[in-house]
Short mmCIF file of C-alpha atoms in Angstrom, two decimals:
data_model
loop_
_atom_site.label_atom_id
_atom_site.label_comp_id
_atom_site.label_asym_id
_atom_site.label_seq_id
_atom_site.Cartn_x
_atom_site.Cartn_y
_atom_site.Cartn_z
CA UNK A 73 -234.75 43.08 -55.04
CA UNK A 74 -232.23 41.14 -56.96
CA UNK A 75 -228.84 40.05 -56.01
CA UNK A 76 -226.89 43.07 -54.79
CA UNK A 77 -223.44 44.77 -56.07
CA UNK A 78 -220.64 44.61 -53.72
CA UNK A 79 -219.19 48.51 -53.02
CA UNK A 80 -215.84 46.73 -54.37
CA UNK A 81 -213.08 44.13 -55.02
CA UNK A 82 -213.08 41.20 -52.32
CA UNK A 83 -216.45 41.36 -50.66
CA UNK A 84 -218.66 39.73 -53.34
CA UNK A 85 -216.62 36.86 -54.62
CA UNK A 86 -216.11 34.31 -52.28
CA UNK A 87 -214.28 31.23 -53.70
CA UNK A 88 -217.40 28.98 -52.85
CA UNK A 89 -219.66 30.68 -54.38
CA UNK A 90 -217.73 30.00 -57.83
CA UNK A 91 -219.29 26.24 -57.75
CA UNK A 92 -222.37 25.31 -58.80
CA UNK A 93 -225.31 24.01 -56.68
CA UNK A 94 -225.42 20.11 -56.18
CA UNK A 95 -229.34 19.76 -55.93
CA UNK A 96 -230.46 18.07 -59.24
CA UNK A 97 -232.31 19.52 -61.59
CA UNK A 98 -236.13 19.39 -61.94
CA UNK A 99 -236.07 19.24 -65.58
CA UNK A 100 -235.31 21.76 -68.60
CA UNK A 101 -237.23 24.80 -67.27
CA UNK A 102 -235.32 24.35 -64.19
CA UNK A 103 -231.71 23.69 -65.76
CA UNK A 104 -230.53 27.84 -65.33
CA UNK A 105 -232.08 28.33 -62.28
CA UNK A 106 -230.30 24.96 -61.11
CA UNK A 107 -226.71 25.92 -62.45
CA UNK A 108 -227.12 29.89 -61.28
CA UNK A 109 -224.56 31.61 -63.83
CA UNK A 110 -222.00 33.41 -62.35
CA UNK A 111 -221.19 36.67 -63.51
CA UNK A 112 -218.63 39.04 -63.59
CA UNK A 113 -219.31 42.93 -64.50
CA UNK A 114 -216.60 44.74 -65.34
CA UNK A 115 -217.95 48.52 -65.60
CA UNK A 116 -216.49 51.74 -63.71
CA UNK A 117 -219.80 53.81 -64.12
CA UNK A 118 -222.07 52.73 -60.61
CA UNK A 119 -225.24 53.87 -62.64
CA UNK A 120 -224.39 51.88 -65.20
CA UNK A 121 -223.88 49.28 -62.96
CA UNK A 122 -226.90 49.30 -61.09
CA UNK A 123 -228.86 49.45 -64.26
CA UNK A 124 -227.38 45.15 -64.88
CA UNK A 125 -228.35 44.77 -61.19
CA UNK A 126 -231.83 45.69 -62.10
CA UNK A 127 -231.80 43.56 -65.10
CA UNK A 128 -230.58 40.30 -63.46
CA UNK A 129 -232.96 40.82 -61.19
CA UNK A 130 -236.08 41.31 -63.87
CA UNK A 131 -235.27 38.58 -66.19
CA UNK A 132 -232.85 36.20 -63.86
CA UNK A 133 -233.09 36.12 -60.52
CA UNK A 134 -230.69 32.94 -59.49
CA UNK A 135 -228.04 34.63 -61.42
CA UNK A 136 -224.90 35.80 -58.98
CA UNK A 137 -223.40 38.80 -60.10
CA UNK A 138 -220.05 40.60 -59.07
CA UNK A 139 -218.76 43.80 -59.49
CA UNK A 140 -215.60 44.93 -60.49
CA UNK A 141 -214.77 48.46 -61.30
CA UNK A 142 -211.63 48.32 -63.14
CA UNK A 143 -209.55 46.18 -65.71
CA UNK A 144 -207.04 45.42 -62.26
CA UNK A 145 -209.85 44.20 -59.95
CA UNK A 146 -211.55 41.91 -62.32
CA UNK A 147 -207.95 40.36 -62.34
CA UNK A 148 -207.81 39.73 -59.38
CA UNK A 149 -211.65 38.50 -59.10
CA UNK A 150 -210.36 36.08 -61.51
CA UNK A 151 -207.82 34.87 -59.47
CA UNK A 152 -210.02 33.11 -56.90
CA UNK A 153 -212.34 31.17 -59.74
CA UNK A 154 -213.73 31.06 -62.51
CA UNK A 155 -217.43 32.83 -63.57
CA UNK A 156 -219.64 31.84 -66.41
CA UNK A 157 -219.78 34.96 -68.17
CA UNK A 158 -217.73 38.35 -68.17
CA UNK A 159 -219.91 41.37 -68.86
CA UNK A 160 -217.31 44.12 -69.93
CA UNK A 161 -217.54 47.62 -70.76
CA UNK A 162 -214.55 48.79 -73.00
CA UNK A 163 -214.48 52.15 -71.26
CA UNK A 164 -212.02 51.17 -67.88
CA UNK A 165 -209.63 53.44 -66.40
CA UNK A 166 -206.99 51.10 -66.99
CA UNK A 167 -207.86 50.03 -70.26
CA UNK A 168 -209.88 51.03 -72.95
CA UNK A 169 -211.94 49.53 -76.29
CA UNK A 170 -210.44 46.14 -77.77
CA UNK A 171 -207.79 46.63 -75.92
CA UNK A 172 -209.61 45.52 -72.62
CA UNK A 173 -211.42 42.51 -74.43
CA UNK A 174 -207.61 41.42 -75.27
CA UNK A 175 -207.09 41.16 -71.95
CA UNK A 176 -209.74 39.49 -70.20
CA UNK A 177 -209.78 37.20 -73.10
CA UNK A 178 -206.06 36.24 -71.75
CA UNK A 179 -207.09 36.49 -68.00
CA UNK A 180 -210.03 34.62 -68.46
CA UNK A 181 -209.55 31.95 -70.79
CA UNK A 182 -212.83 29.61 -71.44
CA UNK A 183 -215.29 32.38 -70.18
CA UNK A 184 -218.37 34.27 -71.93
CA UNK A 185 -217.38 37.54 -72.81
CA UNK A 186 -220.40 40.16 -73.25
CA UNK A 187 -219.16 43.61 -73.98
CA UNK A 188 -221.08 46.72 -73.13
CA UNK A 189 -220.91 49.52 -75.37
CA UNK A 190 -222.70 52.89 -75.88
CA UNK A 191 -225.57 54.27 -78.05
CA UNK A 192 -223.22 55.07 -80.68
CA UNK A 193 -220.73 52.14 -80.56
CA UNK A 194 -222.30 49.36 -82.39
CA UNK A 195 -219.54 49.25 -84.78
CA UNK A 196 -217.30 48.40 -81.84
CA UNK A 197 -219.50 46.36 -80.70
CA UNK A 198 -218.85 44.01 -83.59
CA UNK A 199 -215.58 44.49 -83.74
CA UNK A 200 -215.81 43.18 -80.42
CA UNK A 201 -217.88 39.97 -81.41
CA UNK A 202 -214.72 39.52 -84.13
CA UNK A 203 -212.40 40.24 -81.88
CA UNK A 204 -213.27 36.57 -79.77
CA UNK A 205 -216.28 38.10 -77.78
CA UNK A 206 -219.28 35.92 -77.59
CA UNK A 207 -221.81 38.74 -77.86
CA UNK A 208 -222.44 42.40 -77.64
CA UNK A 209 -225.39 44.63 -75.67
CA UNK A 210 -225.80 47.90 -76.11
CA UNK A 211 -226.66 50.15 -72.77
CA UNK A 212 -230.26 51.60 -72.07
CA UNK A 213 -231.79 49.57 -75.68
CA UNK A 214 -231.59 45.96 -73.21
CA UNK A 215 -234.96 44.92 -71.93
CA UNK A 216 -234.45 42.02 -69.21
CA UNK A 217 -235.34 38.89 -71.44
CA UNK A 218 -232.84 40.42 -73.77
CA UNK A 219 -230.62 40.55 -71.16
CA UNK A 220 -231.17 36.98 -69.54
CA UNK A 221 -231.31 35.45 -73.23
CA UNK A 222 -228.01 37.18 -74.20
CA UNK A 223 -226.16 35.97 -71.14
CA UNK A 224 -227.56 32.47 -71.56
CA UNK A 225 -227.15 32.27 -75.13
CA UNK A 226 -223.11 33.75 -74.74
CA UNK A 227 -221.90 31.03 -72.31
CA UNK A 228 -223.82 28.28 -74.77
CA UNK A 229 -221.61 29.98 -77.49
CA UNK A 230 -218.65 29.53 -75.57
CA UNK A 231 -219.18 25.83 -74.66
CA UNK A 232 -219.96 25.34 -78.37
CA UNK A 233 -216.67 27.01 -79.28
CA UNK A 234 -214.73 24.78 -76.83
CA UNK A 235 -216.49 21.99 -77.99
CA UNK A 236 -215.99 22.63 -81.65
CA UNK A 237 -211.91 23.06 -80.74
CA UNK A 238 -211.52 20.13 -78.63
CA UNK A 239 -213.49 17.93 -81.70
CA UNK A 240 -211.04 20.13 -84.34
CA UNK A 241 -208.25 18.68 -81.92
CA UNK A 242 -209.24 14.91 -81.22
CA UNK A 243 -209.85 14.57 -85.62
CA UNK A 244 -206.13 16.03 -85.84
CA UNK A 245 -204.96 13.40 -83.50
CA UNK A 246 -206.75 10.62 -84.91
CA UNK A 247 -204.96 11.91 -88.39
CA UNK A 248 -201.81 11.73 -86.66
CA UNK A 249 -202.39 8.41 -85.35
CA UNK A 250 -203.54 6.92 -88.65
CA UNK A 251 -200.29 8.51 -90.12
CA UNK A 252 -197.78 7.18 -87.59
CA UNK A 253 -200.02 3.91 -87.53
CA UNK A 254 -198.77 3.84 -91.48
CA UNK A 255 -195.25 4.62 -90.18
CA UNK A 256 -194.61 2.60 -87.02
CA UNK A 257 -196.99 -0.73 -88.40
CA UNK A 258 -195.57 -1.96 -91.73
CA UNK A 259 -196.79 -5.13 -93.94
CA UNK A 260 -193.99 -7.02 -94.31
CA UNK A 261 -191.69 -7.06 -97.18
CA UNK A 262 -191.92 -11.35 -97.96
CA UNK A 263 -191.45 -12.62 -101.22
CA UNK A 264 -194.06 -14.91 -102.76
CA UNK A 265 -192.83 -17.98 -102.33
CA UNK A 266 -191.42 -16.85 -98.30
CA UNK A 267 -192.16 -19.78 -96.23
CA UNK A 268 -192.54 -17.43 -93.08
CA UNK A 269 -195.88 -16.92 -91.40
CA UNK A 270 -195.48 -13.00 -89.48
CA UNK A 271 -198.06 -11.86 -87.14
CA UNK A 272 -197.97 -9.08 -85.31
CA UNK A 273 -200.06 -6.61 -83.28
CA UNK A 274 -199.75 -3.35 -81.53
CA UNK A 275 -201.72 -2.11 -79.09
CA UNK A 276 -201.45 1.41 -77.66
CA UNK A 277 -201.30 2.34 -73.80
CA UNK A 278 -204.99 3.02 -72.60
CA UNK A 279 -203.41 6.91 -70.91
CA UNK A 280 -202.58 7.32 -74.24
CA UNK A 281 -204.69 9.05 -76.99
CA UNK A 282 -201.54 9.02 -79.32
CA UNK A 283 -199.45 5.91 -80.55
CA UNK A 284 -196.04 5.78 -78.79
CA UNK A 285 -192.49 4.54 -79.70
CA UNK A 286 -193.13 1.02 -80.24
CA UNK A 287 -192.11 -0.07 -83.93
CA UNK A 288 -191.70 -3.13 -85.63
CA UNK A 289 -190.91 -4.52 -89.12
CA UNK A 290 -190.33 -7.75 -91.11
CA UNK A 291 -188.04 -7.71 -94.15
CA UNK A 292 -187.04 -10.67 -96.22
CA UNK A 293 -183.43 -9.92 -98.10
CA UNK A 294 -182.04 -11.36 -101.52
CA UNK A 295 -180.65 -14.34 -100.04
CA UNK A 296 -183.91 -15.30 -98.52
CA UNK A 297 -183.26 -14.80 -94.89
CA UNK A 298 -186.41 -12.89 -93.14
CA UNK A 299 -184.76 -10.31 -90.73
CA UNK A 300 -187.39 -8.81 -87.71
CA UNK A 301 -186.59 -6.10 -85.88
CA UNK A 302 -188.31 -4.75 -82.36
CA UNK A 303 -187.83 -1.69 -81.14
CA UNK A 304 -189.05 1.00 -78.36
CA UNK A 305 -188.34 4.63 -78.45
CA UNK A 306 -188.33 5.59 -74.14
CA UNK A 307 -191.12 8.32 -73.67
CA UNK A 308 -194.59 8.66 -75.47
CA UNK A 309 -196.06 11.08 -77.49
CA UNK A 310 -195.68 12.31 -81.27
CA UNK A 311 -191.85 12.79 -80.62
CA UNK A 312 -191.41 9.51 -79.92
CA UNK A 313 -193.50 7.58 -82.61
CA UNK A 314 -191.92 10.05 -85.44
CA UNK A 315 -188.72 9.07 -83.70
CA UNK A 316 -189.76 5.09 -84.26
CA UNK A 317 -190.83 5.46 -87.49
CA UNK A 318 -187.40 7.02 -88.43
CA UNK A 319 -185.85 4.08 -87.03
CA UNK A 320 -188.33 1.39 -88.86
CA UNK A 321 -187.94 2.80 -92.25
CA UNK A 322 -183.81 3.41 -91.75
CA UNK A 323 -183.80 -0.10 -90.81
CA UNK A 324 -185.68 -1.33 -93.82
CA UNK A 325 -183.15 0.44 -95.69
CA UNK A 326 -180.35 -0.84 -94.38
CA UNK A 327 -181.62 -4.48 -94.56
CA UNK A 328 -182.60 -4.14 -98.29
CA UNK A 329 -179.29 -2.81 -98.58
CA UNK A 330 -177.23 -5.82 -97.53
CA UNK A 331 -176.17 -4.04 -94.29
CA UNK A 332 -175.37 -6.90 -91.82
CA UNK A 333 -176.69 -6.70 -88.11
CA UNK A 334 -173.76 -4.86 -86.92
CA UNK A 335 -173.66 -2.28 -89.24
CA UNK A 336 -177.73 -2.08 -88.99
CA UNK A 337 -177.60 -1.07 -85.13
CA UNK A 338 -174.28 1.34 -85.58
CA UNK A 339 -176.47 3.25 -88.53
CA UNK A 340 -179.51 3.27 -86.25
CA UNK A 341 -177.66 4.62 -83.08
CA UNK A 342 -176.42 7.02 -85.14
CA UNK A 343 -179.54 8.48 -86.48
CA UNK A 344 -181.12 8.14 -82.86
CA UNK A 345 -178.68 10.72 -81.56
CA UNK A 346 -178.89 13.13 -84.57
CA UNK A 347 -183.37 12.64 -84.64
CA UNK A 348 -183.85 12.52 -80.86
CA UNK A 349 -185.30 15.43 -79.18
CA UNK A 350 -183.34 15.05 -76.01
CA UNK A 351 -180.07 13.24 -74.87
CA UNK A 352 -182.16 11.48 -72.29
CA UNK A 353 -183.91 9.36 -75.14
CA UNK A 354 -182.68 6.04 -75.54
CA UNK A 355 -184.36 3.04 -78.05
CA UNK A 356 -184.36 -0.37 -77.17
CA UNK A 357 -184.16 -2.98 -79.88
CA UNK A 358 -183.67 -6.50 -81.08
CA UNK A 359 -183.13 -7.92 -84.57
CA UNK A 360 -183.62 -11.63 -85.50
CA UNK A 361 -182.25 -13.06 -88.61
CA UNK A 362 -183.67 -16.48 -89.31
CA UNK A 363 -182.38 -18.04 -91.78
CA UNK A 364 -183.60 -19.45 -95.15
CA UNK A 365 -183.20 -23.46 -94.27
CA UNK A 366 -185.36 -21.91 -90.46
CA UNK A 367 -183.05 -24.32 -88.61
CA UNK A 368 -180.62 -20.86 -86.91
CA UNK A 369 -181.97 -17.61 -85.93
CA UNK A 370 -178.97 -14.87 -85.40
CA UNK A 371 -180.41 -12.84 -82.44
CA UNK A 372 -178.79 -9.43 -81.62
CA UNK A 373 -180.62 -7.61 -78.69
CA UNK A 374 -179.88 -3.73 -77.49
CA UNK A 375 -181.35 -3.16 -73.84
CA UNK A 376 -184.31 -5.03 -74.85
CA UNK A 377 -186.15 -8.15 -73.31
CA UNK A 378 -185.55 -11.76 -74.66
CA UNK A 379 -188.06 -13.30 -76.33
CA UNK A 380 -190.03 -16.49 -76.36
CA UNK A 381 -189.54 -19.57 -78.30
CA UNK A 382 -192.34 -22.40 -79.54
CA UNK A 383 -191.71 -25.80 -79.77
CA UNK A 384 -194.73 -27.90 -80.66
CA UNK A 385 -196.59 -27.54 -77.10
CA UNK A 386 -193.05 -26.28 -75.30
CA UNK A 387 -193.08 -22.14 -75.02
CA UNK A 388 -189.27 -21.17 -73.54
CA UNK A 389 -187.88 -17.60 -72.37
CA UNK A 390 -184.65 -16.87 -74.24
CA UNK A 391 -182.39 -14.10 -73.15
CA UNK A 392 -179.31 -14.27 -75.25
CA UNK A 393 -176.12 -11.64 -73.85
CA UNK A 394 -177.08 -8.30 -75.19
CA UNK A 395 -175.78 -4.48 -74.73
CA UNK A 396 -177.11 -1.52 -73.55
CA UNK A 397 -179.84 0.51 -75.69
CA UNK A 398 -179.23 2.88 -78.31
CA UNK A 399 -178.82 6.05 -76.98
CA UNK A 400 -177.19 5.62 -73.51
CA UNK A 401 -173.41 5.39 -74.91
CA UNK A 402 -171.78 7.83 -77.46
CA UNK A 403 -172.10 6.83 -81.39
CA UNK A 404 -169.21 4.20 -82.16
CA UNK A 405 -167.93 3.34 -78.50
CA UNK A 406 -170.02 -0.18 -78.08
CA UNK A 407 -170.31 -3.60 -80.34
CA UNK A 408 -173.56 -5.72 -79.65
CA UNK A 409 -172.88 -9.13 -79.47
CA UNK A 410 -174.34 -11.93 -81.99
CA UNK A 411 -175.86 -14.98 -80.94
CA UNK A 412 -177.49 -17.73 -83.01
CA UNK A 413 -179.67 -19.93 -81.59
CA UNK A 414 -180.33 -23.38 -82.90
CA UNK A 415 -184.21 -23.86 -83.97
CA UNK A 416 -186.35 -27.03 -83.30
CA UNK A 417 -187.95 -28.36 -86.64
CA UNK A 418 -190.97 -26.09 -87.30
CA UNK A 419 -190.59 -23.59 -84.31
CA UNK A 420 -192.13 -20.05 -83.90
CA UNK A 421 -190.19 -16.91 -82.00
CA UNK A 422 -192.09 -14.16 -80.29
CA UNK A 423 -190.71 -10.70 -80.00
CA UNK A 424 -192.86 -8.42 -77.96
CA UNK A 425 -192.19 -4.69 -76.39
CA UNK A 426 -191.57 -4.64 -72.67
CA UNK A 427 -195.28 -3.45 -72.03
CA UNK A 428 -196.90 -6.23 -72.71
CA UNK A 429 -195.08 -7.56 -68.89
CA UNK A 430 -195.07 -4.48 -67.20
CA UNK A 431 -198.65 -3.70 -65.94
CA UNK A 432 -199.46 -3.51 -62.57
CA UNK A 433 -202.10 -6.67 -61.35
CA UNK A 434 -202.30 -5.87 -57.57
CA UNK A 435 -201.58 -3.48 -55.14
CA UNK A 436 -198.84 -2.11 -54.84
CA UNK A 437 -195.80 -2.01 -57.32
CA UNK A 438 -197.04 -5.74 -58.06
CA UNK A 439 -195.97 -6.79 -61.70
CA UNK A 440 -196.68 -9.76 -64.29
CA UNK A 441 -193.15 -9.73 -65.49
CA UNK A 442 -191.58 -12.18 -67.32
CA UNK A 443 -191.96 -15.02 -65.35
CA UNK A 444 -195.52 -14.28 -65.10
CA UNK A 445 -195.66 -14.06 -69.13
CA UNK A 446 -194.16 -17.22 -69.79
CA UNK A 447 -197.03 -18.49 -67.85
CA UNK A 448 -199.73 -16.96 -70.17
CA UNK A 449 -197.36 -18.35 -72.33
CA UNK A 450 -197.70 -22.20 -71.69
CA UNK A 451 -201.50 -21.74 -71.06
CA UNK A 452 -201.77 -21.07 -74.89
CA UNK A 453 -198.64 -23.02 -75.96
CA UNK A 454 -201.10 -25.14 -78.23
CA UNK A 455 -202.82 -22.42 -80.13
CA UNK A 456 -202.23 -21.60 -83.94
CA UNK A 457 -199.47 -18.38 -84.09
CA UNK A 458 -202.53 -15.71 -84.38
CA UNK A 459 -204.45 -16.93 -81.50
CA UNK A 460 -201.17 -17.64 -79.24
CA UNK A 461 -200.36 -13.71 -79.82
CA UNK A 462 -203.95 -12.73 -78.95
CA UNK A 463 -204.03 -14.97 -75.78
CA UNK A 464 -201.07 -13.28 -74.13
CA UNK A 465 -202.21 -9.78 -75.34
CA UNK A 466 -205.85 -10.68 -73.72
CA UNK A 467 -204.31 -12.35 -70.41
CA UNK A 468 -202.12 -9.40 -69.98
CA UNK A 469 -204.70 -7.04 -70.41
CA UNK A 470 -207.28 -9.01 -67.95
CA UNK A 471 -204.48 -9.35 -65.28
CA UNK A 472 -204.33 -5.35 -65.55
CA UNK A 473 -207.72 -4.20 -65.86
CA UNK A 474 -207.81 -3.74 -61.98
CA UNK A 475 -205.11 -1.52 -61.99
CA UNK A 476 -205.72 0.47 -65.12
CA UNK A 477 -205.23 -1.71 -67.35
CA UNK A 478 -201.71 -1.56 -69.42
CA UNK A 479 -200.91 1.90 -69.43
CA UNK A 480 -197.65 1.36 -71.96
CA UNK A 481 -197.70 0.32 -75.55
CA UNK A 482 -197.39 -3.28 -76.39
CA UNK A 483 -196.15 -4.79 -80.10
CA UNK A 484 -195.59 -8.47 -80.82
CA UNK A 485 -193.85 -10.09 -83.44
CA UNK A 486 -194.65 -14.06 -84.15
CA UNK A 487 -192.66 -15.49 -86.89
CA UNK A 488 -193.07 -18.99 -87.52
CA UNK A 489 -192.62 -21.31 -90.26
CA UNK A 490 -195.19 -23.26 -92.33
CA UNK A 491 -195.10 -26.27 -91.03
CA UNK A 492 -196.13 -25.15 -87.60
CA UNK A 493 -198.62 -23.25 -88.49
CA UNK A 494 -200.30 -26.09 -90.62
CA UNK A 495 -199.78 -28.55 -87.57
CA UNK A 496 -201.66 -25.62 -85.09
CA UNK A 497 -204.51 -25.78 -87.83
#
């Protein structure tokens, strides 16, 4: 005799017998038999009922099944796990035709669905099958390798379908990413004859599948100073990159405009509070303007970390006065400070995001920070701009693998002028 039908709600569902067996299996003839489906019947009729006992226990025997007479109880069977497959009749006392496959297609979400249906309801039965159900049997015409097949052959369906959504979803996101990528990742705007070198690289936080706030951009105006700006939206997600790359592109405009610093970061703080999707999102920022002769760089920072400065084999941390982020005070009520720094002949300034010092590399709360940076630093103070940026990218990553690695996003800026990077060659 096959598995037998509890008299009722409760008696035949027990939560641990919602997970599968942990014995391996012996190989593919062995694979159902080694997972046992679980099974939920929904049918009011105990005939009818007895009649799926009988053919679980003809054509598969390791199957559990569990009986639930109503719409109500199968709810609440449903409440203490999750089966494989839902066998439904549409004829319930408390519900009745698609009606009932509406809702144990919301109380159920990621199961099989079977439906039962009479001699005469084939037609429903399709409807059912459009109507999200994975299959459709018809009482007294199932013999029991129909039966076993169809049951089988429904909850492949439904892993198919969930497959085939969570692909659909995953291509969408790796559109999205290739879009904001485009947005938040510019080529610089450098004349020809620009005696800049720019590299830069962004990489995104290993929890996270989409790009985040981190933006960048490079811009060289009329009078042939290159302006860089580095910025980071708080939060991740598509909110916050569209949010960046709203930022990037008003900055852009504002440089090619002839907007000076000042008015740059006013415009931008601006926008931030009209784009933002909460008032608890805040963008840090800092824009360099090094100038055409590359002997001054104007440095204007807003809540964000200093930066780094290369002098032939010397690597210093610079933290010039700032103010707070954009964001944190109302529009108009705050004037960042402007500081020039005087450049060594030929050196290079790095501008990075704040995750590139943040990950975790020991127990605890244990950080690299920047002190801990500016010691990756030096070890690659002698390496040509692209392989510098690379270097502390790599070392900060390696430091943080045992922890997770760098869960934020990290960009870097290098801007250097000609003459170093010829002497680094």
């Amino acid at each position: 005799m096959g598995p037998m039908l509890s008299d009722g709600p409760g008696a035949a569902v027990v939560p641990p017998q919602w997970a599968p067996p942990t014995s391996e299996p012996a190989g593919d003839g062995a694979l159902w038999a080694w997972q046992e489906p679980v099974v939920l019947l929904i049918e009011d009729d105990a005939a009818d009922a007895m009649l799926v006992e009988e053919l679980v226990a003809d054509s598969t025997p390791g199957m559990r099944l569990t009986w639930a007479r109503s719409l109500g109880e199968a709810q609440a069977e449903l409440a203490h796990g999750r089966p494989d497959c839902v066998l439904l009749d549409l004829h319930l006392p408390d519900a009745q035709g698609l009606v009932a496959l509406e809702r144990i297609l919301r109380a159920a979400d990621g199961v099989a669905v079977v439906v039962l249906t009479g001699l005469a309801e084939e037609q429903t039965g399709l409807a059912a099958v459009a109507a999200g159900a994975q299959d459709y049997l018809v009482k007294g015409r199932v013999e029991p390798e129909l039966f076993g097949r169809a049951v089988r052959y429904a909850i492949q369906r439904k892993q198919a379908e969930q497959a085939a959504v969570a692909l659909q979803a995953s291509q969408m996101r790796a559109q999205e990413n290739s879009r904001l990528e485009r947005g938040l990742l510019p080529t610089p705007l450098l004349r020809p004859d620009c005696r800049v070198e720019v590299v830069a690289r962004y990489r995104p936080g290993r929890a996270h599948a989409l790009l985040g706030g981190d933006f960048y951009d490079v811009v060289q105006s009329a009078d042939g100073t290159v302006q860089a700006l580095i910025g980071d939206v708080s939060g991740h997600g598509p909110d916050e990159a569209a949010l960046g790359v709203a930022l990037r592109i008003a900055w852009r405009t504002l440089v090619l405009s002839g907007a000076d610093t000042a008015r740059q970061l006013h415009m931008l703080e601006e926008i931030l509070s009209a784009e933002r999707s909460g008032t608890e999102v805040f963008a840090t920022l800092t824009v360099v303007s090094l100038s055409p002769d590359g002997q001054t760089a104007g440095v204007t920072r807003a809540g964000h970390p200093g930066l780094l400065l290369r002098s032939g084999s010397r690597v210093e941390r610079v933290e010039v006065p700032g103010g707070p982020a954009l964001g944190i005070l109302p529009p108009g009520e705050f004037a960042w400070p402007a500081h020039e720094l005087r450049l060594p002949a030929g050196a290079g300034l790095v501008l990075f995001t704040d995750g590139l010092f943040e990950g975790r590399i020991g127990e605890g709360n244990e950080r690299l920070g920047e002190e801990g940076l500016l010691r990756l630093a030096r070890d690659a103070a002698t390496l040509r701009p692209d392989a510098f940026v690379d270097a502390l990218i790599g070392g900060a990553e390696a430091l943080a693998e045992g922890e997770g690695g760098l869960l934020d996003d990290v960009a870097v800026v290098h801007l250097t002028r000609e003459r170093e990077a010829n002497e680094n060659r």
